[in-house]
Amino acid sequence: MYEGTPPWEIGRPQPFVEALQAKGEIVGDVLDIGCGTGENALFLTGMNHAVVGVDFAAGAIAPARGKAHTRGIETRFEVGDALELGGLGRAFDTLLDSGVFHVFSDDDRRRYARSLASVSRPGTRLFLACFSEREPDWGGPRRVTRDEIRGTFGRPWAVERIEATRYATLLSDGGAQAWLASIIYVGRPVSQGN
């Protein structure tokens, strides 16, 4: 997809990311999962966050690094697998998923939740934006229901809220109908017998 311009690469941060930042909801060190060419990560670095952007596509990371260099912004961009984030070796205060969750199968969703937990500490907040079932089926990514988000993020996670939003794309002026979930990592689940 990065041999051309993918429809999610809009050349600026997603509006919901700007809104979360303006409301003071994005705090501390940030991990941008599926960062693409880096617009969300670069914006948040400019807002005084230490940001790491991770994407599976090397074809996205190279331009992200180029943008950071050209703009004089120190953002770390790494090629990596969202299902194996523990290799980063650290925890973050805020996790950002702007269009990753909706690409996973049911089994991979559970792996993804565990991977996110590996870079979280109690109080880490995940902001997850994904296409909702309200978006017409024109192709593209899998549509997701609120119940699917809640079903994936049980203990050690707690879903705080799931709100309707728009995911900006190059395909339509109004953007795709999406859910924006705020999910907090509360800690390790209590094992049986304890």
Short mmCIF file of C-alpha atoms in Angstrom, two decimals:
data_model
loop_
_atom_site.label_atom_id
_atom_site.label_comp_id
_atom_site.label_asym_id
_atom_site.label_seq_id
_atom_site.Cartn_x
_atom_site.Cartn_y
_atom_site.Cartn_z
CA MET A 1 0.00 0.00 0.00
CA TYR A 2 2.90 2.40 0.66
CA GLU A 3 4.13 2.24 -2.93
CA GLY A 4 1.37 4.79 -3.50
CA THR A 5 -0.57 6.88 -1.00
CA PRO A 6 -2.86 4.74 1.17
CA PRO A 7 -6.29 6.26 1.84
CA TRP A 8 -5.56 6.67 5.55
CA GLU A 9 -2.48 8.84 4.91
CA ILE A 10 -4.19 12.24 4.97
CA GLY A 11 -1.06 14.39 5.41
CA ARG A 12 -2.02 15.63 8.87
CA PRO A 13 -3.00 14.17 12.26
CA GLN A 14 -6.37 12.52 12.61
CA PRO A 15 -8.87 15.11 13.96
CA PHE A 16 -9.76 12.91 16.94
CA VAL A 17 -6.07 12.87 17.96
CA GLU A 18 -5.96 16.66 17.88
CA ALA A 19 -9.17 16.79 19.93
CA LEU A 20 -7.85 14.34 22.56
CA GLN A 21 -4.67 16.41 22.87
CA ALA A 22 -6.64 19.67 23.16
CA LYS A 23 -8.71 18.16 26.01
CA GLY A 24 -5.55 17.07 27.84
CA GLU A 25 -6.37 13.38 27.58
CA ILE A 26 -3.10 12.33 25.96
CA VAL A 27 -0.46 12.36 28.67
CA GLY A 28 3.17 11.42 29.15
CA ASP A 29 5.10 9.07 26.91
CA VAL A 30 3.11 7.85 23.90
CA LEU A 31 3.27 4.72 21.77
CA ASP A 32 1.63 5.19 18.35
CA ILE A 33 0.83 1.69 17.08
CA GLY A 34 0.45 1.47 13.31
CA CYS A 35 1.93 4.96 13.00
CA GLY A 36 2.10 4.92 9.19
CA THR A 37 4.13 7.85 7.89
CA GLY A 38 4.00 9.49 11.30
CA GLU A 39 1.58 12.42 11.25
CA ASN A 40 -0.05 11.58 14.61
CA ALA A 41 3.31 10.83 16.24
CA LEU A 42 4.96 13.99 14.92
CA PHE A 43 2.02 16.12 16.04
CA LEU A 44 2.16 14.65 19.55
CA THR A 45 5.94 15.11 19.75
CA GLY A 46 5.33 18.76 18.89
CA MET A 47 2.96 18.86 21.88
CA ASN A 48 5.87 17.89 24.19
CA HIS A 49 5.26 14.15 24.39
CA ALA A 50 8.07 11.62 24.01
CA VAL A 51 6.66 9.44 21.22
CA VAL A 52 7.60 6.11 19.70
CA GLY A 53 5.87 5.19 16.45
CA VAL A 54 5.72 1.53 15.39
CA ASP A 55 4.50 0.14 12.08
CA PHE A 56 4.82 -3.26 10.40
CA ALA A 57 5.42 -1.57 7.02
CA ALA A 58 9.02 -0.50 6.43
CA GLY A 59 7.61 1.52 3.52
CA ALA A 60 5.81 3.70 6.09
CA ILE A 61 8.65 4.04 8.59
CA ALA A 62 11.18 5.40 6.07
CA PRO A 63 9.01 8.42 5.15
CA ALA A 64 8.11 8.94 8.84
CA ARG A 65 11.79 9.19 9.71
CA GLY A 66 12.29 11.53 6.74
CA LYS A 67 9.50 13.82 7.93
CA ALA A 68 10.94 13.89 11.45
CA HIS A 69 14.37 14.83 10.08
CA THR A 70 12.99 17.50 7.72
CA ARG A 71 10.84 19.05 10.45
CA GLY A 72 13.59 18.83 13.08
CA ILE A 73 11.39 16.74 15.38
CA GLU A 74 12.88 13.98 17.53
CA THR A 75 10.42 11.13 17.24
CA ARG A 76 11.55 7.49 17.34
CA PHE A 77 10.09 5.36 14.53
CA GLU A 78 10.56 1.58 14.48
CA VAL A 79 9.50 -1.25 12.19
CA GLY A 80 7.65 -3.64 14.48
CA ASP A 81 4.78 -6.04 14.93
CA ALA A 82 1.75 -4.78 16.88
CA LEU A 83 1.25 -8.32 18.15
CA GLU A 84 4.73 -8.38 19.74
CA LEU A 85 5.23 -4.97 21.35
CA GLY A 86 6.97 -6.38 24.43
CA GLY A 87 10.23 -6.24 22.47
CA LEU A 88 10.22 -2.46 22.96
CA GLY A 89 11.25 -3.16 26.55
CA ARG A 90 9.36 -0.32 28.19
CA ALA A 91 5.95 0.94 29.25
CA PHE A 92 4.06 4.02 28.06
CA ASP A 93 1.50 6.36 29.61
CA THR A 94 -0.68 6.61 26.50
CA LEU A 95 -1.20 4.11 23.67
CA LEU A 96 -2.68 5.27 20.37
CA ASP A 97 -4.29 2.90 17.86
CA SER A 98 -5.51 4.86 14.85
CA GLY A 99 -6.88 2.21 12.51
CA VAL A 100 -5.06 -0.98 13.57
CA PHE A 101 -7.56 -2.97 15.66
CA HIS A 102 -10.02 -3.39 12.78
CA VAL A 103 -7.50 -5.37 10.68
CA PHE A 104 -7.20 -8.25 13.18
CA SER A 105 -8.98 -11.61 13.27
CA ASP A 106 -10.75 -12.57 16.50
CA ASP A 107 -7.73 -14.61 17.66
CA ASP A 108 -5.30 -11.82 16.82
CA ARG A 109 -7.43 -9.32 18.73
CA ARG A 110 -6.76 -11.27 21.93
CA ARG A 111 -3.04 -11.42 21.09
CA TYR A 112 -3.12 -7.68 20.45
CA ALA A 113 -4.65 -6.96 23.88
CA ARG A 114 -1.87 -9.04 25.50
CA SER A 115 0.77 -7.26 23.40
CA LEU A 116 -0.57 -3.86 24.48
CA ALA A 117 -0.52 -5.01 28.12
CA SER A 118 3.19 -5.78 27.73
CA VAL A 119 3.91 -2.06 27.19
CA SER A 120 1.48 -0.80 29.84
CA ARG A 121 1.49 -0.13 33.55
CA PRO A 122 -1.53 0.48 35.78
CA GLY A 123 -3.11 3.71 34.58
CA THR A 124 -1.89 3.49 30.98
CA ARG A 125 -4.69 4.65 28.68
CA LEU A 126 -5.34 3.24 25.21
CA PHE A 127 -7.18 5.37 22.67
CA LEU A 128 -8.45 3.05 19.96
CA ALA A 129 -10.13 4.24 16.76
CA CYS A 130 -11.60 1.68 14.38
CA PHE A 131 -14.24 1.48 11.67
CA SER A 132 -17.68 0.88 13.19
CA GLU A 133 -20.43 -1.35 11.91
CA ARG A 134 -22.30 1.85 10.97
CA GLU A 135 -19.88 2.44 8.07
CA PRO A 136 -21.38 1.05 4.81
CA ASP A 137 -19.64 -2.03 3.47
CA TRP A 138 -17.76 -0.66 0.45
CA GLY A 139 -14.81 -2.95 1.14
CA GLY A 140 -11.83 -1.88 3.18
CA PRO A 141 -11.24 -2.89 6.78
CA ARG A 142 -13.43 -5.08 8.93
CA ARG A 143 -16.23 -3.27 10.76
CA VAL A 144 -16.28 -3.47 14.55
CA THR A 145 -19.08 -3.25 17.12
CA ARG A 146 -18.87 -1.77 20.60
CA ASP A 147 -19.46 -5.26 22.02
CA GLU A 148 -16.43 -6.58 20.11
CA ILE A 149 -14.25 -3.88 21.66
CA ARG A 150 -15.61 -4.63 25.14
CA GLY A 151 -15.19 -8.37 24.55
CA THR A 152 -11.52 -7.97 23.65
CA PHE A 153 -10.60 -5.58 26.44
CA GLY A 154 -11.75 -7.29 29.65
CA ARG A 155 -9.42 -7.66 32.66
CA PRO A 156 -6.65 -6.47 32.90
CA TRP A 157 -8.26 -3.67 30.86
CA ALA A 158 -11.33 -1.55 31.66
CA VAL A 159 -13.29 0.16 28.88
CA GLU A 160 -14.09 3.69 30.03
CA ARG A 161 -16.10 4.88 27.05
CA ILE A 162 -16.79 4.22 23.39
CA GLU A 163 -17.95 7.20 21.33
CA ALA A 164 -18.87 7.69 17.71
CA THR A 165 -16.28 9.59 15.69
CA ARG A 166 -15.05 9.94 12.12
CA TYR A 167 -11.88 8.44 10.73
CA ALA A 168 -10.53 10.85 8.11
CA THR A 169 -9.51 9.27 4.80
CA LEU A 170 -8.76 10.39 1.27
CA LEU A 171 -11.82 8.48 0.05
CA SER A 172 -14.55 10.76 1.39
CA ASP A 173 -14.84 14.31 2.65
CA GLY A 174 -16.76 13.33 5.77
CA GLY A 175 -14.55 10.41 6.74
CA ALA A 176 -15.56 6.90 7.73
CA GLN A 177 -17.86 6.19 10.65
CA ALA A 178 -15.76 4.90 13.52
CA TRP A 179 -15.64 4.20 17.22
CA LEU A 180 -13.20 5.95 19.52
CA ALA A 181 -12.65 3.93 22.69
CA SER A 182 -10.85 5.02 25.84
CA ILE A 183 -9.53 1.94 27.62
CA ILE A 184 -7.43 1.90 30.77
CA TYR A 185 -4.94 -0.75 31.84
CA VAL A 186 -5.81 -1.56 35.46
CA GLY A 187 -3.20 -4.26 36.08
CA ARG A 188 -2.69 -7.98 35.97
CA PRO A 189 -5.82 -10.11 36.20
CA VAL A 190 -6.33 -11.93 39.48
CA SER A 191 -5.45 -15.60 39.02
CA GLN A 192 -7.78 -18.40 40.11
CA GLY A 193 -7.31 -19.34 43.75
CA ASN A 194 -5.86 -16.00 44.91
#
